[in-house]
Amino acid sequence: MTFEQFLQYIFSGVTSGSVYALTAMGFTLVFNATQIINFSQGQLVMLGGMIAVGLYGAGAPLWGAFLGSVAIVVLVAVGFERIAIRPLLRKGILAQVIATVGASFVFETAAMLIWGRDAVTLPAFSGEEPLSVGGATVVPQTLWVVGLTIVIVVALQLFYRKSLFGKAVRACAVDATSARLQGISYSRVVIFSFALTGAISAAAGVMITPISFMGFHSGSLLGMKGFAAAMLGGLGNPVGAVLGGFILGIVEALGVGVVSAGYKDAIAFVILLLVLFVRPVGLLGAKMGNRG
Amino acid sequence: MLELRGVRAGYGRIEVLHGIDLTVGEGEILTIVGANGAGKSTLLKAVSGVVRISGGSITYDGERIDPLGVENIVSRRLIQIPEGRRLFGPMSVEENLQLGGYSRRGSGSPVAERLERVFALFPRLKERLSQQAGTLSGGEQQMLAVGRALMAEPRLLLLDEPSMGLAPIVVQDIFTGLRRLNQEGLTMVLVEQDARIALSLAHRGLVMERGRIVLEDSAQALLDNPEVRAIYFGRRNAGYRRGMEKT
């Protein structure tokens, strides 16, 4: 492999890694608030992309389709929490997790009925003219994906570290009962976490659609890869989620270069299995203890 | 200030409290002593709303609070320090204190002023502001738990086993702080297995057994009561405590 090829794979890996990172972040946000693994996470990303395509097709400008999609997926995520998760609060985590599996089918089927079975795409945010970097070519959309991912991650970190409500959300992840005893409304934190997950997922879906197309069934693979990334970084750790996403994206891209493109999707699952066997707490090992 | 009438509560189908009546007057320290499993913690949780009551009523400042959620009870400045402190371990001391003031955000005295009051009581917390709460010593953690509660500017403070797992000298420090707070007008309900130290702080005491109040008297009278002494000042307790010691 030449250096130019290597660089090419890295660029490609960082691009898909960004989407995995945001998807993993979605898993993390919901997990921290509720201890639920949301198996409809990938479908939220898919909905983000599909809705943006729909809005764009209906005549909205690209930025309008982006923002509109984010707003709609936020509503979907909040509605999902209200309808499917909250009523199961007393039934335990397992019932809620099963509800998320159910939701993934609902989202997928709805998408198929609304937009059909064909994969769709969006125009790139700022043209298709490739740029040359160190002998490798980069499409401008890659810069959008990576740039926006960095903006989102930094903004989230600032929110969680600096704002009182952000700290309240973290406190709920540590000990929800104790957080309530400080006057923090746990149900508001949960709703907020679902809304934020919806927003991030939608943004990821819209950004990636011009590069890799989107179809009603794209969500499950994105979800599994996001989950692998979240596990790799350490479930419950937002920094780990981002790190896991980028590592997975890069390893996957290099795997395509070194082994074969046919194994691309298998790599995420090999990583997931390795993490589960060797280091179940993930790279940054957030504590996965029970919560009272 | 606080009045319980016939309060029943439990977990699932198991009833733990079988009709509790008690009152707490303004400025008072009431201590509840009793063996493990007597229902002391459940009683505090019922007042703070963590455990829903299945019968009776809880009135605070003339208002029924038992139908309210935890957050709404907290916003009335009725604050519970839970058993085992329940700090936010991975977060800093400063963040723990800030979160303690969550229910009074945008009201009450400025946060900086409240922090100064906490530091005046427990100066050690000021030195440890940026340290992770989970890495503090047991005594410091209890100071932080009290400090975090004070950030909410409580009018009534419920304390669940503040001496648990602490060396006697550290317990002295904590209780000195609590006495000072009471002298400044803070009303407290204190649940303790260490009856001796708890009663020495209190004005009045209750003895609980199997979900019922079996004895109620002035703290001094209970301290002098031979039966209470025999059961709750026993060696077994002291041995248990020594095993748990940590400074």
XYZ file of C-alpha atoms in Angstrom:
539
model
C 0.000 0.000 0.000
C 1.401 3.389 -0.991
C 1.274 6.341 1.345
C -1.337 7.998 -0.864
C -3.524 4.915 -0.654
C -3.009 4.755 3.092
C -4.062 8.390 3.399
C -7.071 7.680 1.232
C -8.186 4.896 3.538
C -7.644 7.083 6.569
C -9.848 9.821 5.101
C -12.520 7.324 4.293
C -12.211 5.804 7.778
C -12.468 9.163 9.512
C -15.607 9.951 7.532
C -17.494 6.804 8.406
C -15.878 6.959 11.851
C -17.602 10.307 12.412
C -20.987 8.761 11.782
C -20.176 5.773 14.003
C -19.005 8.210 16.669
C -22.261 10.153 16.596
C -24.310 6.960 16.563
C -22.287 5.630 19.491
C -22.871 8.932 21.238
C -26.596 8.373 20.810
C -26.309 4.969 22.501
C -24.315 6.559 25.308
C -26.724 9.420 25.980
C -29.724 7.131 26.320
C -27.774 4.502 28.245
C -26.485 7.021 30.767
C -29.929 8.420 31.439
C -31.861 5.150 31.518
C -29.466 2.143 31.433
C -31.303 1.110 28.260
C -29.514 0.008 25.123
C -31.613 1.609 22.426
C -31.750 -0.829 19.531
C -33.605 1.692 17.407
C -30.594 4.011 17.517
C -29.505 3.188 13.967
C -33.050 3.694 12.702
C -33.023 7.226 14.113
C -29.934 7.918 11.992
C -31.692 6.409 8.980
C -34.798 8.528 9.619
C -32.587 11.627 9.760
C -31.256 10.920 6.287
C -34.582 9.867 4.774
C -36.523 12.810 6.171
C -33.920 15.254 4.857
C -34.186 13.665 1.407
C -37.968 13.954 1.618
C -37.866 17.606 2.644
C -35.293 18.404 -0.014
C -37.413 16.656 -2.605
C -40.377 18.742 -1.488
C -38.426 21.887 -2.336
C -36.719 22.813 0.928
C -33.183 24.225 0.656
C -30.439 21.870 1.876
C -29.935 23.664 5.168
C -33.697 23.728 5.667
C -33.896 20.000 5.010
C -31.065 19.489 7.523
C -32.695 21.525 10.294
C -36.166 20.225 9.493
C -34.953 16.653 9.693
C -33.255 17.290 13.032
C -36.448 18.847 14.411
C -38.652 15.982 13.205
C -36.364 13.237 14.523
C -36.228 15.026 17.888
C -40.028 14.835 17.974
C -39.935 11.183 16.961
C -37.417 10.356 19.705
C -39.401 12.249 22.342
C -42.647 10.634 21.222
C -40.968 7.235 21.328
C -39.876 7.858 24.932
C -43.366 8.988 25.918
C -45.252 6.191 24.198
C -42.952 3.197 24.496
C -40.369 3.761 27.228
C -42.042 5.735 30.014
C -45.027 3.410 30.451
C -42.555 0.547 30.899
C -40.490 2.327 33.551
C -41.764 0.023 36.293
C -41.439 -3.112 34.190
C -37.674 -2.995 34.256
C -34.849 -2.474 31.819
C -35.439 -5.633 29.775
C -38.998 -4.639 28.824
C -37.715 -1.251 27.741
C -34.927 -2.721 25.660
C -37.459 -4.978 23.929
C -39.570 -1.888 23.266
C -36.596 -0.330 21.476
C -36.277 -3.424 19.292
C -39.967 -3.073 18.454
C -39.480 0.592 17.669
C -36.678 -0.248 15.244
C -39.127 -2.350 13.202
C -41.739 0.387 13.354
C -39.298 3.032 12.135
C -37.982 0.797 9.378
C -41.397 -0.220 8.119
C -42.679 3.341 8.276
C -39.695 4.494 6.248
C -40.320 1.790 3.661
C -43.997 2.708 3.355
C -43.265 6.435 3.073
C -40.159 6.498 0.883
C -40.185 3.130 -0.788
C -37.492 0.489 -1.092
C -34.906 2.399 -3.101
C -31.807 3.927 -1.627
C -31.835 7.693 -1.957
C -29.260 10.439 -1.705
C -28.812 14.147 -1.168
C -26.530 16.577 -2.986
C -23.298 17.314 -1.103
C -23.511 20.386 1.120
C -20.960 22.379 -0.899
C -20.258 20.808 -4.257
C -18.652 17.576 -5.369
C -15.312 18.944 -6.577
C -12.658 16.740 -4.872
C -9.730 18.343 -3.119
C -6.257 16.878 -3.220
C -4.542 16.406 0.151
C -1.103 14.766 0.257
C -1.808 12.883 -2.932
C -5.151 11.558 -1.744
C -8.478 13.003 -2.786
C -11.115 14.232 -0.384
C -14.636 15.236 -1.282
C -15.782 18.418 0.491
C -18.599 16.474 2.162
C -15.962 14.606 4.168
C -14.835 17.912 5.643
C -18.438 18.738 6.495
C -18.952 15.397 8.203
C -15.747 15.547 10.225
C -16.069 19.262 10.978
C -19.672 19.063 12.159
C -18.906 15.957 14.215
C -16.121 17.822 16.000
C -18.422 20.807 16.598
C -21.142 18.536 18.014
C -18.734 16.638 20.264
C -17.113 19.797 21.623
C -20.485 21.454 22.184
C -21.725 18.391 24.073
C -18.635 18.287 26.246
C -19.016 21.985 27.101
C -22.670 21.421 27.901
C -21.968 18.450 30.179
C -18.975 20.013 31.911
C -20.025 23.638 32.264
C -23.794 24.001 32.482
C -25.711 23.159 35.634
C -28.292 21.134 33.701
C -25.493 19.233 31.951
C -24.063 18.365 35.354
C -27.538 17.328 36.475
C -27.729 14.909 33.542
C -24.353 13.438 34.520
C -25.494 13.184 38.132
C -28.518 11.137 37.027
C -26.162 8.756 35.250
C -24.211 8.267 38.488
C -27.146 7.918 40.883
C -30.661 8.796 39.763
C -32.211 8.606 43.224
C -29.591 10.840 44.744
C -30.034 13.249 41.825
C -33.762 13.423 42.513
C -32.985 14.215 46.142
C -31.167 17.316 44.855
C -34.372 18.392 43.158
C -33.342 17.229 39.690
C -36.306 16.038 37.664
C -35.273 12.609 36.426
C -38.066 12.428 33.878
C -36.921 15.732 32.364
C -33.390 14.382 32.113
C -34.644 11.258 30.338
C -36.790 13.202 27.864
C -33.926 15.588 27.246
C -31.511 12.704 26.599
C -33.870 11.174 24.046
C -34.340 14.541 22.350
C -30.600 15.121 22.194
C -30.045 11.625 20.841
C -32.647 12.312 18.167
C -30.901 15.531 17.166
C -27.429 13.993 16.986
C -28.659 10.916 15.129
C -30.533 13.019 12.589
C -27.492 15.222 12.017
C -25.364 12.116 11.444
C -27.922 10.695 9.038
C -28.195 13.887 6.981
C -24.427 14.363 6.773
C -23.672 10.858 5.583
C -26.487 10.572 3.031
C -24.661 12.479 0.252
C -21.678 10.112 0.637
C -23.145 6.678 1.197
C -26.842 6.789 0.226
C -29.656 5.941 2.607
C -32.400 3.338 2.424
C -35.093 2.163 4.831
C -32.884 -0.752 5.890
C -29.657 1.234 6.400
C -30.390 1.780 10.066
C -29.701 -1.682 11.409
C -26.135 -1.865 10.132
C -25.411 1.714 11.244
C -26.890 0.848 14.618
C -24.790 -2.275 15.066
C -21.648 -0.399 14.106
C -22.499 2.460 16.418
C -23.078 -0.095 19.166
C -19.730 -1.753 18.445
C -18.087 1.675 18.623
C -19.827 2.487 21.903
C -18.752 -0.862 23.392
C -15.219 -0.390 22.124
C -14.913 3.011 23.766
C -16.676 1.894 26.939
C -20.473 2.033 27.098
C -21.586 5.066 29.045
C -18.498 7.103 28.303
C -19.140 9.869 25.723
C -15.439 10.442 25.040
C -15.032 6.701 24.610
C -17.946 6.653 22.162
C -16.230 9.189 19.930
C -12.878 7.452 20.208
C -14.493 4.071 19.508
C -16.273 5.486 16.476
C -13.124 6.845 14.901
C -11.078 3.731 15.667
C -13.768 1.502 14.178
C -14.051 3.662 11.065
C -10.306 3.701 10.468
C -9.778 -0.010 11.180
C -12.661 -0.814 8.872
C -11.261 1.338 6.054
C -7.766 -0.120 6.438
C -9.305 -3.595 6.502
C -10.878 -2.884 3.163
C -7.457 -1.859 1.852
C -5.454 -4.701 3.333
C -7.887 -7.612 3.284
C -10.891 -7.141 1.049
C -13.882 -4.869 0.706
C -16.049 -7.942 1.155
C -15.109 -8.101 4.853
C -15.840 -4.441 5.560
C -18.966 -5.014 7.616
C -17.552 -8.063 9.369
C -14.788 -6.011 10.945
C -17.171 -4.151 13.242
C -18.553 -7.427 14.522
C -15.113 -8.932 15.036
C -14.208 -5.858 17.071
C -17.460 -6.100 19.013
C -16.803 -9.762 19.850
C -13.194 -9.059 20.799
C -14.302 -6.285 23.141
C -16.898 -8.511 24.744
C -14.387 -11.346 25.204
C -11.299 -9.425 26.189
C -12.335 -6.162 27.735
C -16.095 -5.858 28.266
C -15.773 -2.438 29.877
C -14.216 -1.013 26.704
C -11.094 1.072 26.194
C -12.002 3.875 28.567
C -13.735 1.442 30.904
C -16.656 3.363 32.351
C -18.024 1.588 35.381
C -20.992 -0.554 34.503
C -22.138 -1.261 38.020
C -25.739 -1.354 39.088
C -27.549 1.710 40.139
C -29.740 1.919 43.193
C -43.382 21.970 61.105
C -43.663 18.313 60.105
C -46.511 16.057 61.075
C -47.063 12.385 60.270
C -50.431 10.786 60.924
C -50.892 7.033 60.651
C -48.258 6.698 57.962
C -48.019 3.282 56.344
C -45.436 2.477 53.716
C -43.409 -0.376 52.336
C -41.913 -1.995 49.305
C -44.247 -3.895 47.035
C -46.559 -5.949 49.216
C -44.317 -5.847 52.253
C -45.395 -3.171 54.664
C -42.537 -1.724 56.687
C -44.204 1.161 58.495
C -47.387 0.210 60.348
C -48.974 3.530 61.210
C -46.446 6.119 62.324
C -47.494 9.279 64.186
C -44.955 11.954 64.916
C -44.448 15.691 64.948
C -41.328 17.777 64.560
C -41.345 21.331 65.891
C -39.510 24.261 64.339
C -35.860 24.452 65.441
C -35.929 21.006 66.985
C -33.623 18.024 66.547
C -35.547 14.784 66.660
C -33.578 11.556 66.783
C -35.008 8.222 65.742
C -33.155 5.215 67.074
C -33.780 1.570 66.459
C -32.183 -1.622 65.285
C -31.415 -2.504 61.705
C -34.644 -3.120 59.841
C -36.837 -1.209 62.294
C -38.026 1.036 59.455
C -36.053 4.172 60.268
C -34.707 4.719 56.771
C -38.065 3.928 55.208
C -39.606 6.576 57.435
C -37.212 9.222 56.129
C -37.726 8.068 52.554
C -41.478 8.339 53.005
C -41.104 11.942 54.166
C -38.797 12.887 51.280
C -41.084 11.155 48.775
C -38.632 8.478 47.650
C -41.004 5.854 49.037
C -44.723 6.368 48.403
C -46.932 5.974 51.439
C -49.879 3.604 51.276
C -51.828 5.164 54.112
C -51.960 8.156 56.428
C -50.735 11.661 55.733
C -47.585 13.764 55.873
C -47.991 17.487 56.443
C -45.181 19.992 56.150
C -45.750 23.651 56.989
C -49.476 23.019 56.935
C -49.427 21.447 53.457
C -49.980 17.783 52.545
C -46.750 16.720 50.847
C -47.267 12.965 50.522
C -48.891 13.223 47.075
C -45.983 15.310 45.756
C -42.984 13.964 43.859
C -39.469 14.029 45.298
C -38.454 17.096 43.274
C -41.415 19.125 44.504
C -40.743 18.180 48.101
C -37.089 19.164 47.721
C -38.092 22.520 46.273
C -39.926 23.205 49.560
C -36.509 23.054 51.213
C -37.116 19.720 52.890
C -33.814 18.013 52.178
C -32.703 14.447 52.829
C -29.111 13.276 53.179
C -29.496 9.634 52.205
C -27.934 6.648 53.896
C -24.453 5.953 52.594
C -24.193 9.604 51.473
C -24.831 8.814 47.800
C -22.416 11.434 46.494
C -21.783 11.786 42.775
C -18.449 9.963 43.056
C -16.933 10.590 39.625
C -17.788 14.294 39.814
C -15.772 16.962 41.619
C -16.499 18.279 45.094
C -17.431 21.595 43.530
C -19.882 19.979 41.107
C -21.469 18.007 43.938
C -22.001 21.246 45.844
C -23.379 23.017 42.779
C -25.843 20.187 42.236
C -26.891 20.451 45.872
C -28.096 23.942 45.024
C -30.001 22.739 41.964
C -33.425 23.108 43.569
C -32.634 26.729 44.494
C -31.191 27.791 41.155
C -32.298 31.306 40.397
C -33.661 31.822 43.909
C -32.306 32.120 47.418
C -28.960 33.663 48.241
C -26.145 33.752 45.644
C -24.316 30.468 45.118
C -20.967 31.986 46.138
C -22.458 33.052 49.451
C -23.882 29.588 50.087
C -20.517 28.016 49.255
C -18.814 30.297 51.776
C -21.258 29.170 54.455
C -20.439 25.527 53.721
C -16.690 26.249 53.828
C -17.091 28.101 57.133
C -18.566 24.914 58.569
C -16.222 22.430 56.856
C -13.057 24.270 55.743
C -11.555 21.021 54.443
C -13.991 20.966 51.546
C -12.556 24.207 50.228
C -9.125 22.614 49.862
C -10.594 19.713 47.927
C -12.887 21.568 45.524
C -11.532 20.088 42.314
C -11.010 16.583 43.714
C -13.323 13.732 42.704
C -15.876 13.190 45.449
C -15.339 9.439 45.353
C -11.678 9.828 46.315
C -12.364 11.740 49.547
C -11.973 10.071 52.923
C -15.142 8.821 54.609
C -15.290 11.812 56.933
C -14.792 14.282 54.115
C -17.475 12.529 52.106
C -19.925 12.967 54.959
C -18.954 16.636 55.223
C -19.609 16.959 51.519
C -22.957 15.215 51.878
C -23.960 17.718 54.560
C -22.490 20.588 52.540
C -24.348 19.497 49.424
C -27.607 19.476 51.390
C -26.881 22.932 52.815
C -26.523 24.306 49.298
C -30.284 23.816 48.991
C -30.741 26.129 52.014
C -32.863 23.581 53.866
C -35.478 24.456 56.432
C -35.819 20.840 57.486
C -32.930 18.408 57.136
C -33.365 14.633 57.252
C -30.159 12.744 58.022
C -29.912 9.000 57.560
C -27.052 7.456 59.552
C -24.519 10.282 59.183
C -22.093 8.464 61.500
C -22.101 5.232 59.513
C -18.657 3.852 58.833
C -16.827 6.785 60.422
C -14.245 6.864 63.205
C -15.563 8.422 66.452
C -13.314 11.466 66.155
C -14.668 12.211 62.689
C -18.209 11.715 63.910
C -17.504 14.336 66.572
C -16.520 16.822 63.846
C -19.659 16.168 61.859
C -21.926 16.396 64.863
C -20.282 19.632 66.005
C -21.186 21.023 62.604
C -24.750 19.767 62.913
C -25.114 21.319 66.354
C -23.973 24.659 64.966
C -26.495 24.441 62.150
C -29.263 23.741 64.624
C -28.225 26.717 66.733
C -28.636 28.815 63.598
C -32.227 27.593 63.432
C -32.145 24.499 61.190
C -34.654 21.797 62.111
C -33.409 18.218 61.847
C -34.608 14.664 61.941
C -31.747 12.315 62.614
C -31.843 8.566 62.138
C -29.037 6.677 63.849
C -28.000 3.267 65.044
C -25.455 4.943 67.298
C -28.083 5.977 69.800
C -25.696 7.506 72.305
C -24.185 10.156 70.065
C -27.450 10.815 68.271
C -29.409 11.374 71.463
C -26.687 13.594 72.894
C -27.313 15.956 70.001
C -31.105 15.800 69.997
C -33.861 17.495 71.951
C -36.259 14.633 71.607
C -36.017 10.995 70.668
C -38.135 8.160 69.367
C -37.420 4.459 69.523
C -38.654 2.381 66.617
C -39.184 -1.351 66.564
C -40.537 -3.352 63.649
C -42.197 -0.428 61.933
C -43.752 1.097 65.027
C -42.799 3.801 67.476
C -42.499 2.109 70.863
C -41.083 4.913 72.973
C -41.026 8.668 72.768
C -39.400 11.013 75.249
C -36.937 13.833 75.716
C -33.453 12.918 74.532
C -32.114 13.155 78.072
C -34.772 10.826 79.420
C -33.973 8.260 76.732
C -30.256 8.556 77.455
C -31.027 7.772 81.088
C -33.496 4.986 80.294
C -31.888 1.683 81.350
C -33.775 -0.320 78.773
C -32.669 1.920 75.918
C -29.144 1.819 77.240
C -29.150 -1.940 77.375
C -30.468 -2.436 73.879
C -29.056 0.435 71.865
C -25.769 1.283 73.614
C -24.724 -2.362 73.528
C -21.312 -3.786 72.742
C -22.526 -5.492 69.601
C -23.135 -2.128 68.044
C -19.725 -0.864 69.058
C -18.015 -3.901 67.585
C -19.908 -3.544 64.344
C -18.873 0.083 64.204
C -15.212 -0.656 64.805
C -15.265 -3.069 61.919
C -16.563 -0.364 59.631
C -14.183 2.351 60.730
C -12.486 4.437 58.107
C -11.233 7.984 58.366
